[in-house]
Coordinates of C-alpha atoms and ligand atoms in Angstrom, one line a residue:
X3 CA -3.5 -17.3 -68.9
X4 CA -3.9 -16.1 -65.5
X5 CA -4.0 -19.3 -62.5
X6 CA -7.5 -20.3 -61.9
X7 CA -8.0 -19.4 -58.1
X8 CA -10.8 -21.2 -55.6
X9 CA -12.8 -19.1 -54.0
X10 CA -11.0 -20.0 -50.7
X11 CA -8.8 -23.7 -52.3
X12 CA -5.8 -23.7 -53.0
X13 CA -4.2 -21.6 -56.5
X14 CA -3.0 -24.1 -58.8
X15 CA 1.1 -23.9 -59.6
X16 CA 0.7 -22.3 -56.2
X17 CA 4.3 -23.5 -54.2
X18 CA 3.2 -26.2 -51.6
X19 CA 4.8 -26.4 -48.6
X20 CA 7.7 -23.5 -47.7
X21 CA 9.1 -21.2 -50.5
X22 CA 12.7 -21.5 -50.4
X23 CA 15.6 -19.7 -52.0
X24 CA 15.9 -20.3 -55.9
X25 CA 20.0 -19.9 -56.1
X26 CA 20.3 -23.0 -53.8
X27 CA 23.4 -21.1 -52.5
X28 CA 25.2 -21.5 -49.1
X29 CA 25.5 -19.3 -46.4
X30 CA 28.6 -17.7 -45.7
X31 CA 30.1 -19.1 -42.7
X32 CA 30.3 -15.9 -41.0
X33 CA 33.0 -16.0 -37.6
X34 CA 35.1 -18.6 -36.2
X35 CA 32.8 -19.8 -33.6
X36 CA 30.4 -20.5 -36.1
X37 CA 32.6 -22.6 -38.2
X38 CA 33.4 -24.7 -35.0
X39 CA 29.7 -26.0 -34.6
X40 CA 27.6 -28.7 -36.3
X41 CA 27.0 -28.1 -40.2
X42 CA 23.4 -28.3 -39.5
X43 CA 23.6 -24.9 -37.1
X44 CA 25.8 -23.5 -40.0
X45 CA 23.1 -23.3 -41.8
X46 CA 24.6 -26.3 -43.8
X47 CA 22.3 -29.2 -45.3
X48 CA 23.2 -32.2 -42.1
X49 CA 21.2 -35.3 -40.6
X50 CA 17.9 -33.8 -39.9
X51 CA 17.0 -32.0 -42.7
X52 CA 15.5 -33.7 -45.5
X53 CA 15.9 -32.7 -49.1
X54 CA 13.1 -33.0 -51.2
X55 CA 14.9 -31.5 -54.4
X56 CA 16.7 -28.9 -56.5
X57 CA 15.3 -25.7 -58.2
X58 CA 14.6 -27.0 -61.5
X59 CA 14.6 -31.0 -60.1
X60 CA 11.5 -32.8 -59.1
X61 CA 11.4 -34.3 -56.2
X62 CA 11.7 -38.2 -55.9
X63 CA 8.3 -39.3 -55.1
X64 CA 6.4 -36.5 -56.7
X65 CA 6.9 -35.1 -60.0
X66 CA 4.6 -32.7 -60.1
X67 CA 6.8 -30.4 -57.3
X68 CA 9.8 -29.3 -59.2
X69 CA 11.0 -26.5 -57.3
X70 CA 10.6 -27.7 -53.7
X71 CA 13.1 -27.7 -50.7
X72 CA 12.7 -28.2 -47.3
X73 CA 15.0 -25.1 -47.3
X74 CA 17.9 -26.5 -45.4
X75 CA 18.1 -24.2 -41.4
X76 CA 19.6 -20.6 -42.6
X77 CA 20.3 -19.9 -39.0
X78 CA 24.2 -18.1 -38.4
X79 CA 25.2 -18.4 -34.8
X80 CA 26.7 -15.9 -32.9
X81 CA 27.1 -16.8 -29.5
X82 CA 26.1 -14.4 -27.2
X83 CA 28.7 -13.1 -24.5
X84 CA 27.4 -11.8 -21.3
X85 CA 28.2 -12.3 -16.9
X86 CA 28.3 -15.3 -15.2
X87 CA 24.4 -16.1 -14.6
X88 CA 23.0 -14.3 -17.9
X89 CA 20.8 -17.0 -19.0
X90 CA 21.5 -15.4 -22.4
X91 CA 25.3 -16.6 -22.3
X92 CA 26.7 -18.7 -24.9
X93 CA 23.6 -18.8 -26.3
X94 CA 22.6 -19.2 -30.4
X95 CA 21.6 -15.7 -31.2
X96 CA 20.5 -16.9 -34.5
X97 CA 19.0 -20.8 -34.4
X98 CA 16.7 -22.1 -36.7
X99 CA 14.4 -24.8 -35.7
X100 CA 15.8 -28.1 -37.5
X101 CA 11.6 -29.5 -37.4
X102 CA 9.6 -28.5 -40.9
X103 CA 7.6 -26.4 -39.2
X104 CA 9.2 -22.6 -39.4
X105 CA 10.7 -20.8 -37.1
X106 CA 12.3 -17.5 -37.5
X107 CA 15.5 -16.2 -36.9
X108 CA 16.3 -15.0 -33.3
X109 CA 16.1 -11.1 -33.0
X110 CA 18.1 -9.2 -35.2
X111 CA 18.8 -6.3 -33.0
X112 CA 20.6 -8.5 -30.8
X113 CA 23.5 -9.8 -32.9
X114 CA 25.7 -7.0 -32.3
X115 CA 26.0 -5.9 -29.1
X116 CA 27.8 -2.7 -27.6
X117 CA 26.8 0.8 -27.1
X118 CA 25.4 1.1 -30.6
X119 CA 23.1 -1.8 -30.3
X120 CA 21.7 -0.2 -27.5
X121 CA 20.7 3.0 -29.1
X122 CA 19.2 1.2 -32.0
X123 CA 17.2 -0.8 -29.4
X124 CA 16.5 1.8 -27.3
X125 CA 15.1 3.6 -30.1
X126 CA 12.9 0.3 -30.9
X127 CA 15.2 -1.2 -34.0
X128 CA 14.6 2.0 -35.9
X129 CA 12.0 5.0 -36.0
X130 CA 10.6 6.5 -33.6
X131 CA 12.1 6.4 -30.3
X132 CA 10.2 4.8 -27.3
X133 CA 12.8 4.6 -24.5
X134 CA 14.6 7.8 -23.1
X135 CA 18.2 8.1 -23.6
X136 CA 20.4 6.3 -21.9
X137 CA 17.9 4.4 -20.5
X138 CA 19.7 1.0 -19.2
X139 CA 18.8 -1.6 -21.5
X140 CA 19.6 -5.3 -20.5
X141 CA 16.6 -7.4 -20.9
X142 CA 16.9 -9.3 -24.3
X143 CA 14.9 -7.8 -26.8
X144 CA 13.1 -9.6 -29.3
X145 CA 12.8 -8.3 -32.4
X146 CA 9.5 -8.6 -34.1
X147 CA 11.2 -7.1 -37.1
X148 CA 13.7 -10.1 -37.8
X149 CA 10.4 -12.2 -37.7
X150 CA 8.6 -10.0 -40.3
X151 CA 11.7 -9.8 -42.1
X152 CA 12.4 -13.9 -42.5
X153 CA 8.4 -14.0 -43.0
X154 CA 8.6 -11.3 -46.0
X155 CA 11.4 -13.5 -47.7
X156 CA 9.9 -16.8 -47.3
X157 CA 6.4 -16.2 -48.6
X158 CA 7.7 -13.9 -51.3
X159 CA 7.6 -16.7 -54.0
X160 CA 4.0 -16.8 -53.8
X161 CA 4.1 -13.4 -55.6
X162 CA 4.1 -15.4 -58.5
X163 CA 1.0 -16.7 -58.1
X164 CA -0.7 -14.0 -56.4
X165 CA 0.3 -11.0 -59.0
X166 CA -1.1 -12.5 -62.3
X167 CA -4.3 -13.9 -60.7
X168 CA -5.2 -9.9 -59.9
X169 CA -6.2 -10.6 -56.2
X170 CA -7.2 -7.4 -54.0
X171 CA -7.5 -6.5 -50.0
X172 CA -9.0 -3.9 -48.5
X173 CA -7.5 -1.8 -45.9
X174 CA -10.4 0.0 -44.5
X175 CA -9.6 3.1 -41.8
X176 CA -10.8 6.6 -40.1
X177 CA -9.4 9.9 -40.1
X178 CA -10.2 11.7 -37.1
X179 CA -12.7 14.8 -37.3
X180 CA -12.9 18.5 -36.4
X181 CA -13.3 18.8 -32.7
X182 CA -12.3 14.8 -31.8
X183 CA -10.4 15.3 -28.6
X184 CA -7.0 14.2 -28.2
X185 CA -7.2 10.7 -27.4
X186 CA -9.2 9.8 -30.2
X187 CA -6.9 11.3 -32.3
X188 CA -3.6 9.1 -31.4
X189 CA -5.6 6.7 -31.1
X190 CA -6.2 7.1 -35.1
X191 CA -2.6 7.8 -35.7
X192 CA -2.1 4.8 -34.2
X193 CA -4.6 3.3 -36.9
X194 CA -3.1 4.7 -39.4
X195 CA 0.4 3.8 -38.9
X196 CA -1.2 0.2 -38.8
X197 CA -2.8 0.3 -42.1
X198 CA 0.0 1.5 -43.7
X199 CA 1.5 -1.3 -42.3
X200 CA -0.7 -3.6 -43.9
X201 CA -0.6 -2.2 -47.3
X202 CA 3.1 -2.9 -47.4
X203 CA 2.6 -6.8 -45.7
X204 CA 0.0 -7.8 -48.8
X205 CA 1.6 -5.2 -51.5
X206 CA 4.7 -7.5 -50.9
X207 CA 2.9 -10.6 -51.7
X208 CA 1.3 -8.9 -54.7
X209 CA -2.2 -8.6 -53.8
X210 CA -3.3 -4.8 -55.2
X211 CA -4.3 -3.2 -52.1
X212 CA -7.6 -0.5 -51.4
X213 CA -6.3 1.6 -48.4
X214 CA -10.1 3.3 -47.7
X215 CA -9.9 6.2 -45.9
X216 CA -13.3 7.4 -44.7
X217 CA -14.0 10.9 -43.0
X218 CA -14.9 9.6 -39.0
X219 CA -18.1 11.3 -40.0
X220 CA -18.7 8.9 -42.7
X221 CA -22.6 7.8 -43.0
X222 CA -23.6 4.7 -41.7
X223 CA -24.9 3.8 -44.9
X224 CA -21.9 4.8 -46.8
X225 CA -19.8 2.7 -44.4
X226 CA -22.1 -0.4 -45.5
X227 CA -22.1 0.3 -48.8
X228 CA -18.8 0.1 -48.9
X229 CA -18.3 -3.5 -46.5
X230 CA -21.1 -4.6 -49.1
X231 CA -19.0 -3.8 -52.3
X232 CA -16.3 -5.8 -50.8
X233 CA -18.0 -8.6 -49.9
X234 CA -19.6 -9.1 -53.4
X235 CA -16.3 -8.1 -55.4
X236 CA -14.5 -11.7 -56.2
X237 CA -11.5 -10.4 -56.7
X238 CA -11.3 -8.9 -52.7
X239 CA -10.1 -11.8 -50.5
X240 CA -9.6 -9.8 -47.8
X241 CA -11.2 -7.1 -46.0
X242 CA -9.7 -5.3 -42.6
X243 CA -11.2 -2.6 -41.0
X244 CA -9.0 -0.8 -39.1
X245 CA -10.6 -0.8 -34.9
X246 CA -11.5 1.5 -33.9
X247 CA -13.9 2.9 -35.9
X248 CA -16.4 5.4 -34.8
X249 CA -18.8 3.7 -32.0
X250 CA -21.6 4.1 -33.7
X251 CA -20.7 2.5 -37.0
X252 CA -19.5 -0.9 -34.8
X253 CA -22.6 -3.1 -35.4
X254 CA -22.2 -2.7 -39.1
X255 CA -18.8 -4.7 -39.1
X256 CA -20.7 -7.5 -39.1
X257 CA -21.7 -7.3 -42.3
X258 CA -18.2 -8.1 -43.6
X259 CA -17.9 -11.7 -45.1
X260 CA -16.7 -14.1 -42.9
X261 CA -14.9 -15.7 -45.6
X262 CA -12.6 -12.8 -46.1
X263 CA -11.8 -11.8 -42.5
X264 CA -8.5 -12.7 -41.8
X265 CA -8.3 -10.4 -39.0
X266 CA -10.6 -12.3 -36.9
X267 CA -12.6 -9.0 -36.5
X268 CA -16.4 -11.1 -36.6
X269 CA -15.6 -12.5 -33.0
X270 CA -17.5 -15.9 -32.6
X271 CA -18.8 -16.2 -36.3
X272 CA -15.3 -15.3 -37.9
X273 CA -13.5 -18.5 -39.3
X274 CA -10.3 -17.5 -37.0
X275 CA -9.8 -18.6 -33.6
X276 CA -8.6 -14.8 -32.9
X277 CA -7.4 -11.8 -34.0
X278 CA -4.0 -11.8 -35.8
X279 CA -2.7 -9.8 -32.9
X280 CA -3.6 -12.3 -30.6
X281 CA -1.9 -15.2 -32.6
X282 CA 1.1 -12.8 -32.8
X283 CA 1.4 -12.6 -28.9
X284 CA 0.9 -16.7 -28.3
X285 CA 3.6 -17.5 -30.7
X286 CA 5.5 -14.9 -29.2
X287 CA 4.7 -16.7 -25.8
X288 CA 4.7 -20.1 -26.9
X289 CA 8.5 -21.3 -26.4
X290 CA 8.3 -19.7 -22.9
X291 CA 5.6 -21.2 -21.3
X292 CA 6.6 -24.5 -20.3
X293 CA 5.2 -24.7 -16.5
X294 CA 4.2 -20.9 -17.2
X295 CA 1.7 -19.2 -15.4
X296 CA 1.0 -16.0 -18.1
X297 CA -0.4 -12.9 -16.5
X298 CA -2.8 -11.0 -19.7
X299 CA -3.2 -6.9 -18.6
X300 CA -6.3 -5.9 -20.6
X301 CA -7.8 -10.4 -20.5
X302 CA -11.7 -9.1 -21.7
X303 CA -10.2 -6.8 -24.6
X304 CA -10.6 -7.4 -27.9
X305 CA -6.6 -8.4 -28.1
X306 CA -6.6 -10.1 -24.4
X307 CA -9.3 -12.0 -24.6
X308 CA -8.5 -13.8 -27.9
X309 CA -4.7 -14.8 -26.2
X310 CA -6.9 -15.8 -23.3
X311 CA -8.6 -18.2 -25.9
X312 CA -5.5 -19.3 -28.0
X313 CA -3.3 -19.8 -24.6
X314 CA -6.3 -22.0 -23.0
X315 CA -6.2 -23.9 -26.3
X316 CA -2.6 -24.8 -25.4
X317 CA -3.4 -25.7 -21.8
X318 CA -1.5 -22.8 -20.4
X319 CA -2.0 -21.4 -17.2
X320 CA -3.3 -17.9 -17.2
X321 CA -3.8 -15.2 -15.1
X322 CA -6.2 -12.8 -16.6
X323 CA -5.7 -9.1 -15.1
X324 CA -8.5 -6.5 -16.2
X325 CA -10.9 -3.2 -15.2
X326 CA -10.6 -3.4 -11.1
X327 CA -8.2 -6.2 -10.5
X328 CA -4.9 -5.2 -8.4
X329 CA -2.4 -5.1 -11.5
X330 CA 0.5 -5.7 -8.6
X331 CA -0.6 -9.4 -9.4
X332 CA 1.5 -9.5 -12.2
X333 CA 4.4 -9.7 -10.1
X334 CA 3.5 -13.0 -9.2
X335 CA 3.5 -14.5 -13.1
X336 CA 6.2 -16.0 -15.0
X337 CA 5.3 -14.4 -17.9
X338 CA 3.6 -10.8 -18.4
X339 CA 1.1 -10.3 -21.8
X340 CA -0.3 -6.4 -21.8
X341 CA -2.7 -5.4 -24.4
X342 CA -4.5 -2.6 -22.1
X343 CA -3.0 -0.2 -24.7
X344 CA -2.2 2.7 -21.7
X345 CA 1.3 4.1 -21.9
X346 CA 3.6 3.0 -19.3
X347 CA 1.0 1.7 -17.5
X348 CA 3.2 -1.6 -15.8
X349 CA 6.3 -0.6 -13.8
X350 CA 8.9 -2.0 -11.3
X351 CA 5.8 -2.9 -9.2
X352 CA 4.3 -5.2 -12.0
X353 CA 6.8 -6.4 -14.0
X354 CA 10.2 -8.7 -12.5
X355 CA 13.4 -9.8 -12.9
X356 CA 12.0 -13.6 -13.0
X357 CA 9.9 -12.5 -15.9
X358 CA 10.6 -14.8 -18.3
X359 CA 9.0 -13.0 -20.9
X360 CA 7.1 -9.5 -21.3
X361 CA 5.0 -9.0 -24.3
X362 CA 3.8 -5.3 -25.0
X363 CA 1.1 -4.7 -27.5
X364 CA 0.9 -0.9 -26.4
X365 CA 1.2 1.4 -29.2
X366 CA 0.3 4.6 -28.3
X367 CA 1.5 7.6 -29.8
X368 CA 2.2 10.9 -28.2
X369 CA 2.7 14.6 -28.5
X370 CA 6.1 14.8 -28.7
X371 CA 6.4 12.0 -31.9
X372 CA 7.6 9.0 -30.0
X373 CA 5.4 6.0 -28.9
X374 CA 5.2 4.2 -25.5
X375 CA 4.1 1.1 -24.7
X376 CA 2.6 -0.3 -21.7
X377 CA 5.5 -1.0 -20.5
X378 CA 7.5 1.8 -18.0
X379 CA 10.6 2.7 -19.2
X380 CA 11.9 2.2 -15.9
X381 CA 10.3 -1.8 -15.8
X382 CA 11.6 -2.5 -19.2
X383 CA 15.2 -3.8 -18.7
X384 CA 13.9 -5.3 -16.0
X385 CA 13.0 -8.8 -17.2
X386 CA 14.6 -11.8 -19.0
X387 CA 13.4 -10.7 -22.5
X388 CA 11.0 -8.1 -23.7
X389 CA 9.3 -7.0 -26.7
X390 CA 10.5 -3.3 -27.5
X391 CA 7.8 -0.9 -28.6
X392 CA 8.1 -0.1 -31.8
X393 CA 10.0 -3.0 -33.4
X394 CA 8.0 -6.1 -31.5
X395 CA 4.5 -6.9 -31.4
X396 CA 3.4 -4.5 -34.7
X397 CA 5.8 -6.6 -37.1
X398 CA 4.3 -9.9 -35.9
X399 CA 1.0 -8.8 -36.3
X400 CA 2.2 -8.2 -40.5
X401 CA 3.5 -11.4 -40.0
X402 CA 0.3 -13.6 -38.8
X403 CA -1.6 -11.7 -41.7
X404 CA 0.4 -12.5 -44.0
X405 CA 0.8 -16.3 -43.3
X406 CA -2.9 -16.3 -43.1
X407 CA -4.0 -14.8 -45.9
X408 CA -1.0 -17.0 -47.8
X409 CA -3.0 -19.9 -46.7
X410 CA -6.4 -18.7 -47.5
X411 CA -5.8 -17.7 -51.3
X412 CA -2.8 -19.9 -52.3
X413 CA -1.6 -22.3 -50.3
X414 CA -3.9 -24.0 -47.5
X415 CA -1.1 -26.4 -46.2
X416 CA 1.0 -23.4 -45.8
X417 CA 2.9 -24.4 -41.8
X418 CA 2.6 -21.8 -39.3
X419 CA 5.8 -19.8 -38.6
X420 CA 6.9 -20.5 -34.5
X421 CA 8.9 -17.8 -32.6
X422 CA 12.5 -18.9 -32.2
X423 CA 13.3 -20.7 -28.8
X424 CA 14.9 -18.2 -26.6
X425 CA 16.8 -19.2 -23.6
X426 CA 15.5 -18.3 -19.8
X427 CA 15.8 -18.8 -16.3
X428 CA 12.8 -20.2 -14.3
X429 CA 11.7 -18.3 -10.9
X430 CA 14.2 -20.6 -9.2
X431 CA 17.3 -20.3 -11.4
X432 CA 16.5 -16.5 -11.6
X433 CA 16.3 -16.4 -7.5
X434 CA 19.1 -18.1 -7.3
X435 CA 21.0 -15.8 -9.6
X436 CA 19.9 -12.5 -8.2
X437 CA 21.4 -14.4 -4.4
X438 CA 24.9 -14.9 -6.4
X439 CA 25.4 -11.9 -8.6
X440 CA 23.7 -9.1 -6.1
X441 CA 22.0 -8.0 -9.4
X442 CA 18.2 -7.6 -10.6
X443 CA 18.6 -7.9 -13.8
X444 CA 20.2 -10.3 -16.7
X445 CA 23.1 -8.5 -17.9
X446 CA 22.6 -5.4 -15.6
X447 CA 26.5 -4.6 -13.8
X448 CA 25.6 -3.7 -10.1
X449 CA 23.9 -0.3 -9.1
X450 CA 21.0 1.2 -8.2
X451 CA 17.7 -1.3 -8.9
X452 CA 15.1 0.3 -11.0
X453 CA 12.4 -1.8 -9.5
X454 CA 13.3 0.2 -5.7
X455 CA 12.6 3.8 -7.7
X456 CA 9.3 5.0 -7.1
X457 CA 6.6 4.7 -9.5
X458 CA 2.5 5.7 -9.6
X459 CA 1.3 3.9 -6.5
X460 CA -1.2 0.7 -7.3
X461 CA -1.9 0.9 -10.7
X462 CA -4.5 -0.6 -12.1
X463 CA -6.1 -1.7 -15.2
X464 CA -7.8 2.0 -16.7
X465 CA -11.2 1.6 -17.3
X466 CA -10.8 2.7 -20.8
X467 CA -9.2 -0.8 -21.5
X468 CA -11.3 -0.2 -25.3
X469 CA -8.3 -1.3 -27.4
X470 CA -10.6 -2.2 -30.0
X471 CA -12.7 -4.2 -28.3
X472 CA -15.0 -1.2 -27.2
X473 CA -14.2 1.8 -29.6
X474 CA -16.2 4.7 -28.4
X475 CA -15.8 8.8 -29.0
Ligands
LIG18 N1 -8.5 -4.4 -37.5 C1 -7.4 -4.0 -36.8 N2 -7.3 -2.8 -36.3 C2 -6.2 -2.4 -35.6 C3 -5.1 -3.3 -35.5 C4 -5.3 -4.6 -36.0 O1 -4.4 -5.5 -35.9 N3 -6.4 -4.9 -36.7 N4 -4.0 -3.0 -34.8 C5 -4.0 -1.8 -34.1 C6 -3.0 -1.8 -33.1 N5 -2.1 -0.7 -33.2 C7 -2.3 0.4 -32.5 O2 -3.3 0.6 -31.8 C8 -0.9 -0.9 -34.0 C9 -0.6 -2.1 -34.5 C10 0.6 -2.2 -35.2 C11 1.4 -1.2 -35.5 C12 2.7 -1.3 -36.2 O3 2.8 -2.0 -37.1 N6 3.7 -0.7 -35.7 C13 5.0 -0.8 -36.1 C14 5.4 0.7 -36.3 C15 6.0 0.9 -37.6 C16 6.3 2.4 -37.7 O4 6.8 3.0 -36.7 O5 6.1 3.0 -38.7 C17 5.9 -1.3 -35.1 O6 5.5 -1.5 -33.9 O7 7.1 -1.5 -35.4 C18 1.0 0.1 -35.0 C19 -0.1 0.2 -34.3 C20 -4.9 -0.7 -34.5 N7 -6.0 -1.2 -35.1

């Protein structure tokens, strides 16, 4: 008999807490330096990490939980090589948080370094390639893949659960029409490659998925019809309709049940704080922010405004940067956050060596195949650690969804992943290391600075800042 599922309760037989691996096998200890550190950063069970029980054992205290772990850290460390002043030196690539909350491994991209490295990260990881050709790339690059990859394998024991109970999403999107000028249509590339996405994140955790592709000229009331049909169909959880749609069907989003959407898409009456996007971005931003001032390019978006919300919520200082402002303001943060969704739009001028962190959630696809970001080539390897484009903020994005949809069907005590601690320098350390070393930028050897080489003069944030918050044709 299939598990009896709540509406939105917990499944029964559902694993609680975090999935672990079955086999219960050890790690491989992997180089030399690793075997000289703790066992608990081996990826060993040590002090600190609590074992609630065996596959196949119940736990003391609770009988009913026979194949739950706290899975013991699965972090490897590599430690990073690099000058004197890179505040990526001797650094844990890979850490795992010892706490029971999850954190993910450390970017994958960066565990082998040399020339090779490079080109995978200066193609974004993989795919499509974002950065021109030998391109300098020193700023650290985390990998939003390595988090969706760690994510994937720890929720995948809830398959088990999910599969047999027959559980559906929708994945709702346009296709552009005759005569849509060019924007529009990247724009619904963009949307597409998105959805697709999506389909793989739930089709991994089971859940049948309907990937609706409706004709941009699709009637209002057919549009409706079909939110309706979802709303009243029990076994749909979820519903996500790709943004943007065309402007004028907007309004009738809000006919989608609360209750199933995950992607915070219903603005103040969705049961989310924000959109998975934005919960991407703050857990991206989260262990860089101590004493932080974060700069959000694109703040009254759709995307901006909802890491406006979830930073504030973690009393973080912000500096929101939208339509008008003087985007040279920027320079000034320790962290940058863009979500304008214009290609290349933040250069040398904007972004800085004392950049702790830059988070790009551009994505916009161009003529030629590739994607740019918001983020210049030229700025890129200019701060401390960046997210590439592809490869960074897309993957999280899977990643959030995921978890949340976890929690909503199957497992409502599910933890939030975190984003692995990454090291940095503040404004001071950085200043101070830019005086010693003559160099701009972590890792960089000595040469021309990017940040002298003339970019557009006084950029600011482009009035079609619609990334959708403000879809329009
Ligand atoms: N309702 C929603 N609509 C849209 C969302 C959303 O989260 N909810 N996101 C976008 C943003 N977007 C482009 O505009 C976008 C987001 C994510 C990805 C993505 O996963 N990219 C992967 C690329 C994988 C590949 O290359 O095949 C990555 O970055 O690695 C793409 C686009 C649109 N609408």
């Amino acid at each position: 008999m299939a598990p009896r599922l709540g509406r939105r309760g917990g499944l029964p037989g559902a694993p609680r807490r975090v999935p672990c691996r079955s086999d219960g096998r050890r790690r491989p200890v992997r180089d030399r330096a690793e075997s000289r550190l703790p066992r608990h950063q081996r990826g060993l069970p040590g002090r600190g990490y609590r074992r609630l029980g065996r596959p196949g054992t119940a736990p003391q205290g609770d009988q009913s939980r026979t194949d739950l772990l706290v899975r013991p850290p699965r972090a490897v460390l590599l430690l990073r090589p690099g000058r004197a002043g890179d505040p990526h030196r001797g650094h844990a690539l890979l850490r795992r948080d010892p706490l029971p909350r999850r954190a993910v491994r450390a970017p994958s991209a960066a565990r082998t370094a040399g020339p090779a490295a490079d080109r995978d990260l200066a193609a974004g990881a993989g795919g499509r390639r974002s950065r021109p050709a030998g391109a300098p790339v020193s700023a650290h690059q985390l990998s939003g893949r390595a988090v969706l990859q760690t994510v994937r394998e720890d929720l995948a024991a809830y398959r088990a659960v999910i599969t047999p109970a027959r559980l559906r999403v929708t994945v709702m999107r346009f296709e552009p029409s005759e005569g849509d000028p060019d924007p529009w249509r990247y724009r619904m590339e963009a949307s597409r490659i998105s959805a697709e996405q999506k389909v793989r994140a739930f089709s991994h955790l089971g859940f049948a998925v309907d990937h609706v592709v409706l004709p941009g000229t699709v009637s209002a009331a057919e549009f409706a019809d079909r939110i309706d049909a979802c709303n009243t169909d029990e076994a749909t959880r979820a519903v996500i309709v790709q943004f943007p749609p065309p402007a004028r069907l907007v309004p009738l989003v809000q006919r989608l049940d609360p209750a199933k959407d995950i992607d915070g898409l219903l603005g103040g009456r969705s049961l989310q704080r924000a959109c998975a996007t934005a919960d991407g971005i703050s857990r991206i931003v989260e262990p860089f922010a101590e004493g932080a001032t974060v700069a959000v390019v694109g703040a009254r978006g759709f995307v901006g405004s909802g890491v406006m919300r979830l930073l504030a919520d973690r009393n973080i200082a912000l500096l929101p940067l939208d339509q008008g402002d003087d985007l040279r303001r920027a320079a000034g943060a320790d962290i940058v956050v863009s979500t304008a969704g214009s290609a290349h739009l933040l250069t040398p001028e904007h972004i800085r060596p004392h950049h702790r962190v830059v988070v790009d959630s551009g994505f916009s696809p161009r003529a030629d195949g590739t994607v740019a970001g918001d983020i210049h080539p030229r700025a890129a390897p200019l701060p401390q650690n960046i997210t590439p484009v592809p490869g960074g903020v897309g993957p999280i994005e899977m990643a959030v969804l995921m978890e949340r949809i976890v929690r909503q069907v199957a497992d409502p005590a599910l933890q939030p992943w975190t984003f692995p601690k990454t090291p940095y320098l503040t404004r001071r350390a950085s200043a101070a290391r830019m005086r010693s070393t003559g160099n701009h930028t972590p890792g960089r050897k000595k040469g021309p600075d990017p940040a002298s080489a003339p970019g557009p003069a006084h950029a600011r944030v482009p009035s079609d800042n619609k990334k959708r918050g403000g879809p329009t044709r």
